[in-house]
Coordinates of C-alpha atoms in Angstrom, one line a residue:
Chain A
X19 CA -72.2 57.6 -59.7
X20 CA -71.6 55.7 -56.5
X21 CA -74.6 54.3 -54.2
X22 CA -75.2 56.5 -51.4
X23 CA -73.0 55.6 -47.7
X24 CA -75.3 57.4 -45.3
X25 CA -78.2 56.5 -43.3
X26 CA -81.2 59.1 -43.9
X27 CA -84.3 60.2 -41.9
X28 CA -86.4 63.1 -43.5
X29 CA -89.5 64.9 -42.3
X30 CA -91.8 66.5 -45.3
X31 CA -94.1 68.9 -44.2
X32 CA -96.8 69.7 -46.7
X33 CA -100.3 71.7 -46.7
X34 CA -103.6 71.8 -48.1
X35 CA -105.5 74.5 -49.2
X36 CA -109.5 74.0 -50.0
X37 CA -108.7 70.5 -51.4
X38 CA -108.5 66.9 -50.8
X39 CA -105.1 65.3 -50.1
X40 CA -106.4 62.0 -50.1
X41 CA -109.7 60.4 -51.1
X42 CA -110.6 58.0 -48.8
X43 CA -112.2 54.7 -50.7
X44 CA -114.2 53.6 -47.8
X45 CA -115.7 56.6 -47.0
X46 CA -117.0 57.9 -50.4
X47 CA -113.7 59.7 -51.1
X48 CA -113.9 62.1 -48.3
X49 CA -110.1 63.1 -47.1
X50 CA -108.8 60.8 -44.8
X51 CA -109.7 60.9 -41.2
X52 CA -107.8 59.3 -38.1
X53 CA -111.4 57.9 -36.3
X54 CA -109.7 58.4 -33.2
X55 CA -108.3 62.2 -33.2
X56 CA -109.4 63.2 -36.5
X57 CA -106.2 64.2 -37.9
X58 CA -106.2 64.0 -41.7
X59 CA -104.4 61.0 -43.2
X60 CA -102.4 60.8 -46.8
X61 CA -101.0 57.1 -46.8
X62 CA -97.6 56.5 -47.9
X63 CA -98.4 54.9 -51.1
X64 CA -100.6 58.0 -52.2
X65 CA -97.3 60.4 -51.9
X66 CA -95.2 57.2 -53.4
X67 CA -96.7 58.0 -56.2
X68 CA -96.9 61.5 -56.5
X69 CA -92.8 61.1 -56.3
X70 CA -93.0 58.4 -59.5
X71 CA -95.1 61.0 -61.5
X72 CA -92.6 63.6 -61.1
X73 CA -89.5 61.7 -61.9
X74 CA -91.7 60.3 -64.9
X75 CA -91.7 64.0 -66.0
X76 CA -88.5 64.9 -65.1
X77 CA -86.5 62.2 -66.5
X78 CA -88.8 61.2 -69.4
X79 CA -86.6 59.1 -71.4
X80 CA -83.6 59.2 -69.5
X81 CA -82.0 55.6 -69.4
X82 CA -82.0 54.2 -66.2
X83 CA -85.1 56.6 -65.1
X84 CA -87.8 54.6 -66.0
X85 CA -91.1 54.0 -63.9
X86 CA -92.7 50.7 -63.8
X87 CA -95.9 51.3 -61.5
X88 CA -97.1 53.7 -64.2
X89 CA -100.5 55.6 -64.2
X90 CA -102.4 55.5 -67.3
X91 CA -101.9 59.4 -68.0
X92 CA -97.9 58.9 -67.9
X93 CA -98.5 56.0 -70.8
X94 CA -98.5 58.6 -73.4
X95 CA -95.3 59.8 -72.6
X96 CA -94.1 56.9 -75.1
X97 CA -90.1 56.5 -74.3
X98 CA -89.4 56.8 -77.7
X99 CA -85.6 58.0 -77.3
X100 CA -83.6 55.1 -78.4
X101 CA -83.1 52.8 -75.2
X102 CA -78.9 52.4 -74.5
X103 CA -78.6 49.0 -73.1
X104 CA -76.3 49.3 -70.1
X105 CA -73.9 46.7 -70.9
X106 CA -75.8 43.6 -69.2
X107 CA -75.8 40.4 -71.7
X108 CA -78.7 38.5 -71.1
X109 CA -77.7 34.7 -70.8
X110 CA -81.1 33.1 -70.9
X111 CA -79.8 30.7 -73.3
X112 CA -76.7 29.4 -71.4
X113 CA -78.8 27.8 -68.9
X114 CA -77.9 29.7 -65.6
X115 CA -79.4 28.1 -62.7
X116 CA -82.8 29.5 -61.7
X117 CA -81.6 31.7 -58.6
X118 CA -78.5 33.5 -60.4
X119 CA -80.7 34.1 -63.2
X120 CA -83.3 35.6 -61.1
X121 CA -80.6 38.3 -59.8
X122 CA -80.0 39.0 -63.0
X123 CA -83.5 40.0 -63.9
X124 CA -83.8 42.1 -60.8
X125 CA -80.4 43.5 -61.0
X126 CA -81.9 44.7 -64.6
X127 CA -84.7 46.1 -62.9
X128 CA -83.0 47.9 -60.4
X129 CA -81.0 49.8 -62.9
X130 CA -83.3 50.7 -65.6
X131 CA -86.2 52.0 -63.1
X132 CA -86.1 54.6 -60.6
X133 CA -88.7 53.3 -58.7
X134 CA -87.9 49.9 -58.4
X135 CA -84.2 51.1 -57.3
X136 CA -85.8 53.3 -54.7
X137 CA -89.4 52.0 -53.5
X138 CA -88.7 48.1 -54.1
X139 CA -91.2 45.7 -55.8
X140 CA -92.5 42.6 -56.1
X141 CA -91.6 41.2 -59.0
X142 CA -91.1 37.6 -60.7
X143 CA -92.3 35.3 -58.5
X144 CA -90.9 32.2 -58.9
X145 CA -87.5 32.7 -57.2
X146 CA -87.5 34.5 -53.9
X147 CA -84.7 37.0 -55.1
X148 CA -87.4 38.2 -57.2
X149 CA -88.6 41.0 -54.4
X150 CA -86.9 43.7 -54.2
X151 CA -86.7 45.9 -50.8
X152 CA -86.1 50.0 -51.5
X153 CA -83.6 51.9 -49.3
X154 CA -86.5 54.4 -49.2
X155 CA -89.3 54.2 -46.7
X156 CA -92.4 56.2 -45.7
X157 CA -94.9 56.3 -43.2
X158 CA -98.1 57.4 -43.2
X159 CA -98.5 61.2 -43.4
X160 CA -100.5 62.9 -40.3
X161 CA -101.9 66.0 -39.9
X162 CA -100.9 69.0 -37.4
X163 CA -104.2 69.5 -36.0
X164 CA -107.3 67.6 -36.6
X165 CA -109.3 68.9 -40.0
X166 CA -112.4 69.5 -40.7
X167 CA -113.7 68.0 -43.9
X168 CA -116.4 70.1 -45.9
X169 CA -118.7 68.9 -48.8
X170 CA -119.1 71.5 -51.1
X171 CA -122.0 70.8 -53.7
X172 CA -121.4 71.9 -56.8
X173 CA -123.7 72.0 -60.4
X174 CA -123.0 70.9 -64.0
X175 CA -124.6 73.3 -66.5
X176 CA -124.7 70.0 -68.9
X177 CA -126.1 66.0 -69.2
X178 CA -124.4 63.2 -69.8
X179 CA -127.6 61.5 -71.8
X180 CA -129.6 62.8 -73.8
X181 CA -132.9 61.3 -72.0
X182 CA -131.8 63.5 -69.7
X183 CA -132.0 66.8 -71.3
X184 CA -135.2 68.0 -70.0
X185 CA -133.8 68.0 -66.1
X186 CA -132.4 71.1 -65.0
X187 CA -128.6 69.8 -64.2
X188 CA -126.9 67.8 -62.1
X189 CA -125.5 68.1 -59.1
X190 CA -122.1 66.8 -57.7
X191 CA -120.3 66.8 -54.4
X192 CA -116.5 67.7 -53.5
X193 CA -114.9 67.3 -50.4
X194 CA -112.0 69.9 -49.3
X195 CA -110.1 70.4 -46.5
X196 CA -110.1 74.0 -45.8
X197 CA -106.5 73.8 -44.9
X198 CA -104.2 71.1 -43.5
X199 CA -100.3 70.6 -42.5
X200 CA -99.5 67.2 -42.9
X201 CA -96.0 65.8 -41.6
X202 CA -94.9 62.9 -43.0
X203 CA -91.5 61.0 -41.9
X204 CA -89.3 59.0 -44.1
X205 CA -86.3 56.1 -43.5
X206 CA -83.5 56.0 -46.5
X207 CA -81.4 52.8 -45.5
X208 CA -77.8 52.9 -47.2
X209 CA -77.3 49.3 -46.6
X210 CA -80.5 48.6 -48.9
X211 CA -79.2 51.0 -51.2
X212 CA -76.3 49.2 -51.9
X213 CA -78.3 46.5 -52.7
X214 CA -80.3 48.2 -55.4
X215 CA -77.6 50.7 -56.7
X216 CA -79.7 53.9 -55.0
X217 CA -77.3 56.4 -56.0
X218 CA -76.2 59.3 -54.8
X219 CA -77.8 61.2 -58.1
X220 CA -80.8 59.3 -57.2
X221 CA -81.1 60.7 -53.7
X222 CA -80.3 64.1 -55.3
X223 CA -83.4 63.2 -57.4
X224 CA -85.7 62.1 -54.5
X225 CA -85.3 65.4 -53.1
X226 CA -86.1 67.2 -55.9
X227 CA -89.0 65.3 -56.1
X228 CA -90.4 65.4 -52.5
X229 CA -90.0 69.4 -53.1
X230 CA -91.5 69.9 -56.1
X231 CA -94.0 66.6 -56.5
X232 CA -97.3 69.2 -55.5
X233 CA -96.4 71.3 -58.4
X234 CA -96.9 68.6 -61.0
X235 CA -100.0 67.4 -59.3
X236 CA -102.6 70.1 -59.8
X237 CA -106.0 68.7 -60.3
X238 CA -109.7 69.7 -59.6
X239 CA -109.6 67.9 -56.4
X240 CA -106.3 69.0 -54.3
X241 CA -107.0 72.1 -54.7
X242 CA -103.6 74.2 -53.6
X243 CA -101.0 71.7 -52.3
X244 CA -97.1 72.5 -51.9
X245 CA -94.5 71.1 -49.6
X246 CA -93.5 73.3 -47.5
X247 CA -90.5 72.0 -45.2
X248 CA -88.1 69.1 -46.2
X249 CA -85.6 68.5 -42.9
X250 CA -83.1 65.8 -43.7
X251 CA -80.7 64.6 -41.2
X252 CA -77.8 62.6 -42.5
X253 CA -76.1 59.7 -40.4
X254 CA -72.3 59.6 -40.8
X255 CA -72.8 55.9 -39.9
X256 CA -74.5 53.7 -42.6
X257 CA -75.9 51.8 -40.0
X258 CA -76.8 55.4 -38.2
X259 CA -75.8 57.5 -35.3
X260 CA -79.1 57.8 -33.4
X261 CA -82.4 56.6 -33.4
X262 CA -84.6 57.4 -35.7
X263 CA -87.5 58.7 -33.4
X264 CA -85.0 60.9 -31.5
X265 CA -84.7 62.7 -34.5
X266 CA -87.9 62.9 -35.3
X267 CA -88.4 64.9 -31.9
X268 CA -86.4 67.6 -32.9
X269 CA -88.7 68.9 -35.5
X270 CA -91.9 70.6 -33.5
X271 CA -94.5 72.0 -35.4
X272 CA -96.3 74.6 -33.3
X273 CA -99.5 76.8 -33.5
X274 CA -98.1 80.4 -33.3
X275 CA -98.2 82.3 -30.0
X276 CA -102.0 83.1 -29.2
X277 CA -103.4 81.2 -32.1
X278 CA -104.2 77.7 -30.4
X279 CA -107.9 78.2 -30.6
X280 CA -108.6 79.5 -33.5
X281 CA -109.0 77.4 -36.8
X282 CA -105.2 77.4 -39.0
X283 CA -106.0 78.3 -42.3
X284 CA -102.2 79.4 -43.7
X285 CA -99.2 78.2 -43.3
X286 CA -97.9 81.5 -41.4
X287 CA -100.4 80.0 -38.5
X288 CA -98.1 77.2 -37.9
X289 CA -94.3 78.0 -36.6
X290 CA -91.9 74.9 -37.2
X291 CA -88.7 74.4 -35.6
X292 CA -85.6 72.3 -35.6
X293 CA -83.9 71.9 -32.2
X294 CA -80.1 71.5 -33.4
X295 CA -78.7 71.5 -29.5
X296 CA -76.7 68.7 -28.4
X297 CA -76.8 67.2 -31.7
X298 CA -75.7 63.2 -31.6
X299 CA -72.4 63.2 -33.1
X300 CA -72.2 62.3 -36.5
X301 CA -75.4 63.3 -37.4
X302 CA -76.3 66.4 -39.3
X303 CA -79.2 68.3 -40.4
X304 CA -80.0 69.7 -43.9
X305 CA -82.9 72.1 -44.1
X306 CA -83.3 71.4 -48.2
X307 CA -86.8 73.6 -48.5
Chain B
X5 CA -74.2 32.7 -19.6
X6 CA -77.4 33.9 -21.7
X7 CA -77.6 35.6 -24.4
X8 CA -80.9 37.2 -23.6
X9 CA -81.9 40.8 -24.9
X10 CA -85.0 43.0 -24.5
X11 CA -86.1 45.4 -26.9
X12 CA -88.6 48.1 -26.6
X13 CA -90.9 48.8 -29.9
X14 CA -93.6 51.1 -30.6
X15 CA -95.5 52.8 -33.4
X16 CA -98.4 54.3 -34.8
X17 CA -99.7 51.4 -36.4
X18 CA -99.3 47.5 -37.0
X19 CA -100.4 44.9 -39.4
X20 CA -99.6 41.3 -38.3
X21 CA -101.6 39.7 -41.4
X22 CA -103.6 36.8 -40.9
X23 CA -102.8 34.6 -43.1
X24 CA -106.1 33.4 -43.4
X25 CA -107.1 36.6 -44.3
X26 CA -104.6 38.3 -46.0
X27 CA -106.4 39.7 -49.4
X28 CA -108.4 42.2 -47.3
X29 CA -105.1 42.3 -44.4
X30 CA -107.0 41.6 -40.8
X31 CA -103.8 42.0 -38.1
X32 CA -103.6 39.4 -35.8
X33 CA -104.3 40.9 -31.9
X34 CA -100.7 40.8 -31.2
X35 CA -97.1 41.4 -32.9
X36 CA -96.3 37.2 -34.4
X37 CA -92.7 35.7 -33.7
X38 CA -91.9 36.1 -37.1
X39 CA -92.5 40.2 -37.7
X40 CA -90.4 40.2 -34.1
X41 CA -87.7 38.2 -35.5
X42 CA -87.7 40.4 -38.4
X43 CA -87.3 43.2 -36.9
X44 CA -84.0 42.0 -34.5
X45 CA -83.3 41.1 -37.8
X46 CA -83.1 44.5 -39.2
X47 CA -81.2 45.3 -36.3
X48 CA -78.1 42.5 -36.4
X49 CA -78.1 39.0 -38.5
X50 CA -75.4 37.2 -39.6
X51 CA -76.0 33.7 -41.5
X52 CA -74.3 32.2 -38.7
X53 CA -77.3 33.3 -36.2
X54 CA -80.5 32.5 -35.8
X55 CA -83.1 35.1 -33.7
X56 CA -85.2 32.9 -31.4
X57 CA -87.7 34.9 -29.8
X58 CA -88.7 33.9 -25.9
X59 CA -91.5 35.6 -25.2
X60 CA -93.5 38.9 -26.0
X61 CA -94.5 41.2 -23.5
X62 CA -97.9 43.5 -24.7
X63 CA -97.8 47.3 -23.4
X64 CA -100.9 48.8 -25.0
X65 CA -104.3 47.8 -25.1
X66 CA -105.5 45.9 -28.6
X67 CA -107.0 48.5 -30.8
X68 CA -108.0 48.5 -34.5
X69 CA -108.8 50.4 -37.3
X70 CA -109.9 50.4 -41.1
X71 CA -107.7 51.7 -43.8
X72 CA -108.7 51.4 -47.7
X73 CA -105.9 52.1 -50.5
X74 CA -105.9 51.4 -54.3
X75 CA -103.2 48.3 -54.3
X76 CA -102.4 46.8 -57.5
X77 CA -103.5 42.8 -58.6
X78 CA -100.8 41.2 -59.9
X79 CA -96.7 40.6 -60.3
X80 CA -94.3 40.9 -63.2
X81 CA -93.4 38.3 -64.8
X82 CA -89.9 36.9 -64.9
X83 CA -90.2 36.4 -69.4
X84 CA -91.6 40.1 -69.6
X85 CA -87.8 40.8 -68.1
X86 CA -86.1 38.7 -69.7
X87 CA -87.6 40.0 -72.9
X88 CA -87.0 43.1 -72.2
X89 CA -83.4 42.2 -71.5
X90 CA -82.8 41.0 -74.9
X91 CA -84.6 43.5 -77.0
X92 CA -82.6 46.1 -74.6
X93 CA -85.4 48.3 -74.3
X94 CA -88.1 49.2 -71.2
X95 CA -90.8 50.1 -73.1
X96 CA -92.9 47.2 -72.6
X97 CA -92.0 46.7 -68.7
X98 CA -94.7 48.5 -67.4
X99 CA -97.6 48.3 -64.9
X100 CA -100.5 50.5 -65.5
X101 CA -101.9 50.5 -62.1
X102 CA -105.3 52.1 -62.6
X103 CA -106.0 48.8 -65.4
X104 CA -105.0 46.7 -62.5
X105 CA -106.1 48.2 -59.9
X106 CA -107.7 46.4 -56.6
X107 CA -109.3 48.4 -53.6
X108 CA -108.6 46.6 -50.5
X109 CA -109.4 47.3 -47.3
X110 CA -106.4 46.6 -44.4
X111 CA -107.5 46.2 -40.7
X112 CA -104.5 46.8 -38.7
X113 CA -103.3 47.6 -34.8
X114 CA -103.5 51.4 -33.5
X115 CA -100.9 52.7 -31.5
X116 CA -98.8 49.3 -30.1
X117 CA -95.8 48.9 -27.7
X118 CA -94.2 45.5 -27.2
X119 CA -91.2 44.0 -25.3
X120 CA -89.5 41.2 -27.4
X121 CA -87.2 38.9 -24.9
X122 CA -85.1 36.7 -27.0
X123 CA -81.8 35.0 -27.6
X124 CA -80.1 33.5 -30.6
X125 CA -78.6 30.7 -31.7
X126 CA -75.6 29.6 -33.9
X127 CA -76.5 27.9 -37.4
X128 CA -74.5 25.3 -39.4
X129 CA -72.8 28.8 -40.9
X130 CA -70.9 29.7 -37.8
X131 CA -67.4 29.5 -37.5
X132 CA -64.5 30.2 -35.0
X133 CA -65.0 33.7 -35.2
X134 CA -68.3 33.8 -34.5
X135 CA -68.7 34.0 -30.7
X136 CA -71.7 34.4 -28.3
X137 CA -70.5 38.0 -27.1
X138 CA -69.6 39.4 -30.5
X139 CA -72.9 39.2 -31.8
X140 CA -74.5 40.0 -28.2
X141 CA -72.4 43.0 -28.6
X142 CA -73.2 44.1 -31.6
X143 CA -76.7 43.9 -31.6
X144 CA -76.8 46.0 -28.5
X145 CA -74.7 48.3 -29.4
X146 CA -76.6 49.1 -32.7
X147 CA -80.4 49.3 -30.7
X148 CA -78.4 51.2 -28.0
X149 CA -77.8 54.4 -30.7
X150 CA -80.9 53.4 -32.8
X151 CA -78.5 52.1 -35.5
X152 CA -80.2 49.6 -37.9
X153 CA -79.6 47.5 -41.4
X154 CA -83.2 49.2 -42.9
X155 CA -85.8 50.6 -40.4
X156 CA -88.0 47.5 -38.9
X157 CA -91.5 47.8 -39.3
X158 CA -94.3 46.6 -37.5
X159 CA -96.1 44.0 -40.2
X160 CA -95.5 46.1 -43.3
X161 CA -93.3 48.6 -43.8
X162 CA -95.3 52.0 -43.5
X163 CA -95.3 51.2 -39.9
X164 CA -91.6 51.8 -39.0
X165 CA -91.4 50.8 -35.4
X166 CA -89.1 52.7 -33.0
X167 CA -87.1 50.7 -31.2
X168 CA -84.9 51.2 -27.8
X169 CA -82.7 48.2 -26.0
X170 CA -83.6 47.8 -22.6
X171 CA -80.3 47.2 -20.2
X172 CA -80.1 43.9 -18.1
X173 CA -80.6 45.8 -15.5
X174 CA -83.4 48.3 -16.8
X175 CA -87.1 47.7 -15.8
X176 CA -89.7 46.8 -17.9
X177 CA -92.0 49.7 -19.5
X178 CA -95.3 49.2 -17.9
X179 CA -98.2 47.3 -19.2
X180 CA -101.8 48.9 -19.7
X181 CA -104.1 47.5 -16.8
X182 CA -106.6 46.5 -19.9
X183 CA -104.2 43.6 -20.4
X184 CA -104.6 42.0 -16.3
X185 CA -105.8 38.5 -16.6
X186 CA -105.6 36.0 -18.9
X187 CA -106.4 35.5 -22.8
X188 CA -106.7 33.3 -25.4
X189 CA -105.4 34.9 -28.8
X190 CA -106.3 31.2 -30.4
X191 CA -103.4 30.2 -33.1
X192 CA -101.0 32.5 -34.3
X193 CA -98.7 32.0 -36.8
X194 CA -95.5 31.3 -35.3
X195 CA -92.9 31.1 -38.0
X196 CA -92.0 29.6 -41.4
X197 CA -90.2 26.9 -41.5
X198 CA -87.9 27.8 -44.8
X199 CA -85.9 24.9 -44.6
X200 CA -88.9 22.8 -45.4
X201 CA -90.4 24.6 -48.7
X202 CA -91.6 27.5 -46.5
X203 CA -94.1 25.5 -44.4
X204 CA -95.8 28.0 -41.9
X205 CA -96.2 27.1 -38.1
X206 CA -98.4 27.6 -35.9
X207 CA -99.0 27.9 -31.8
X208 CA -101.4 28.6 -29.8
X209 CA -100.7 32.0 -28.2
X210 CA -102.0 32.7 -24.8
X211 CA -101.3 36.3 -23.2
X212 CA -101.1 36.5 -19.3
X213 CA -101.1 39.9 -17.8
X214 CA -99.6 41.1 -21.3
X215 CA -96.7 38.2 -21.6
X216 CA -97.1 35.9 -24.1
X217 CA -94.5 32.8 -23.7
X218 CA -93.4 31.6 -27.4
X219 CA -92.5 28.0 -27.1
X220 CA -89.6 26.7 -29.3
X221 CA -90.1 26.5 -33.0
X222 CA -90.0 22.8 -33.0
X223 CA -92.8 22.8 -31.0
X224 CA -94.7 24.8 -32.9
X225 CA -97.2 23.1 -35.0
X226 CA -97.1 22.5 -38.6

């Protein structure tokens, strides 16, 4: 499958329903809150890995679709299919010289794990070839509107030690979001990916995932989370055809008419849309969800 | 004839590590000459150029903020590969993040805009071909229609920065009247000298009404 030719830009819009998006470590894993306006926050690393857990599932033992930032829960998915080497001889033994070795090693990494291919990593250190840069890029993901952040307290009808049978039960504390639309935007460079053999099944792949990454995800905390809008516009241009936050413009995310003071609690309170007039030429744009 | 540009960048956010305190990332107040480099860099480079940035021009007063994640502690190593490359399996290449999980705390830059003013300069690498207008021309022609290599980020990359040229004969964006007068941002790195087993450089940065004048690398201290 050939490495992908085109310069991407995507915008992801996902929601929140009575959940948590994104525990914030600092502040006792309440969601994430910009200080300043008080829009909700998921960082780019937390939906990184929502997109590694999916292909993890998808392509469990597929050759070539391995993940190497692995969360503990994905360890018992042993990859127990017989491994197909892919035709690279290792020549540790003939001596090669430190750097062209190093390439090697990364080139092997780059084709036997999806998200090395895709995200990058950091990886042996003594050689500086040894880091890999991803064709695929994301920024932090923002909120519409600010959100409101509620603790819900909650009781445990049971006790952890015994000594502790005798108290009533114990309380605990969740934070939810009562609803949230987050935007987040995201770079594919095809000059990287030609570097790391990002191919066009890959990309294929990446969509999938960014769709369908919430529905693998379901846990106590995030309550009801689902994308909800994946906008893609493709460069003709490898290098691209117009800037990035040009494109970014085009995609407005609105309160719907009359609604702009009340609280947005579903996705039908929001109205999104893509301003395809006077579209740069060469560039085109792919509604995928 | 100079070979001057001037490129307008902005974002969200910006971390310009300290490298004094890099484990738990404090920015430094202002972008460094080596994330601006990096990002004409992502714009146009050829081996037989070398960015040299002139000076940076602040737009935005210096804000910060706090952001925790769960980063992970340590790096493959290069045998664990290699290993793997010979028994011709992956199983064992693998990084269970929440064993080696760190929490650390970044503080970086809210909402920055920057002018970078530089020029380049031809390496040992250049040959006939390579003349002072080609690569004039292509580098603003490819920040003209927002073309790039990879998106250029502001410190690390889940700060893309936008980025517009501005024409010789376009005005400056205006600075933010917080900047008037004159500051002392102390030492700031200034660049690493690669050619010399990546010794890092430093110079002490001084910002006048938002313009910060980066002196030549040599002069920058080692």
């Amino acid at each position: 499958m050939s490495v992908i030719a085109n310069r991407y830009e995507f915008v992801l819009l996902f929601d929140v329903t009575n959940g948590n998006p994104n525990g914030d470590p600092d502040a006792g894993n309440l969601p994430r809150l910009d200080p300043e306006t008080n829009q909700g926050l998921v960082t780019d690393v937390c939906l990184k890995r929502k997109i590694r857990n999916y292909v993890a599932l998808e392509q469990e033992g597929n050759a070539g679709y391995a993940i190497y930032m692995q969360e503990k829960s994905v360890l018992n998915n042993q990859h127990k299919k017989a491994y197909e080497a892919l035709g690279i001889e290792p020549e540790a033994k003939k001596l090669p010289k430190d750097q062209a070795k190093a390439r090697e090693l990364t080139a092997w990494m780059c084709a036997n794990f999806f998200d090395v291919r895709t995200f990058g990593a950091v990886m042996t250190t003594e050689v500086n070839s040894g880091q890999v840069r991803g064709p695929v890029q994301m920024a932090f993901a923002t909120s519409i509107d600010p959100v409101v952040p509620m603790e819900v307290s909650i009781t445990r009808m049971a006790v952890t030690n015994e000594k502790d049978l005798e108290k009533e039960r114990t309380m605990g504390r969740k934070h939810i979001i009562p609803y949230g639309l987050y935007r987040v935007h995201g770079y594919i460079s095809a000059k990287l990916g030609e570097r790391t053999g990002f191919t066009e099944d890959d990309l294929e792949l990446l969509w999938r995932a960014l769709i369908n990454m919430f529905e693998h995800d379901r846990s106590a905390s995030r309550g009801e989370m689902s994308a909800r809008k994946l906008i893609v516009f493709k460069h003709e241009n490898p290098m691209g055809n117009a800037p990035a936050h040009t494109l970014f413009d085009r995609v407005q995310v609105k309160r719907v008419e009359g609604e702009t003071d009340t609280p947005a609690r579903y996705y039908s309170n929001y109205a999104v849309t893509v301003d395809r007039d006077e579209l740069p030429s060469g560039i085109t744009i792919d509604v995928r969800l | 004839m100079t070979f001057g540009v001037r490129l307008h960048i902005w974002g969200e956010r910006a971390c310009f590590t300290r490298p004094e305190m890099k484990v738990e990332r404090v920015s430094y107040d202002v972008i460094t000459p080596s994330a601006a480099r990096g990002i004409l860099e992502a714009i146009h480079w050829k081996p037989a150029i070398r960015w040299c940035v002139d000076r940076i021009h602040v737009l935005k007063p210096i804000r910060f903020e706090s952001i925790r994640r769960n980063e992970v502690g340590h790096k493959l190593p290069a045998s664990t590969v290699s290993k793997a490359m010979k028994a011709g399996r992956v199983d064992d290449v693998a990084y269970y993040v929440d064993q080696g999980r760190q929490q650390r705390a970044a503080t970086v830059l809210r909402d920055v805009g920057y002018v970078i003013e530089a020029h380049f300069e031809f390496t040992s690498r250049a040959d006939d071909s390579d003349t002072p207008g080609k690569h004039l021309d292509i580098f603003n022609r490819r920040a003209r229609q927002g073309q790039c290599f990879h998106m250029p980020c502001l410190g690390t990359r889940e700060f893309p920065a936008s980025f517009a040229l501005i024409e010789s004969d376009e005005a400056m964006p205006s600075v933010d009247e917080q900047l008037a007068g004159e500051r002392d941002l102390g030492f700031m790195l200034h660049d690493i000298d690669f050619a010399n087993g990546k010794t890092p450089r430093f110079f002490r940065a001084g910002m006048r009404d938002g313009v910060i004048e980066v002196p030549p690398f040599a002069e920058a201290l080692a």
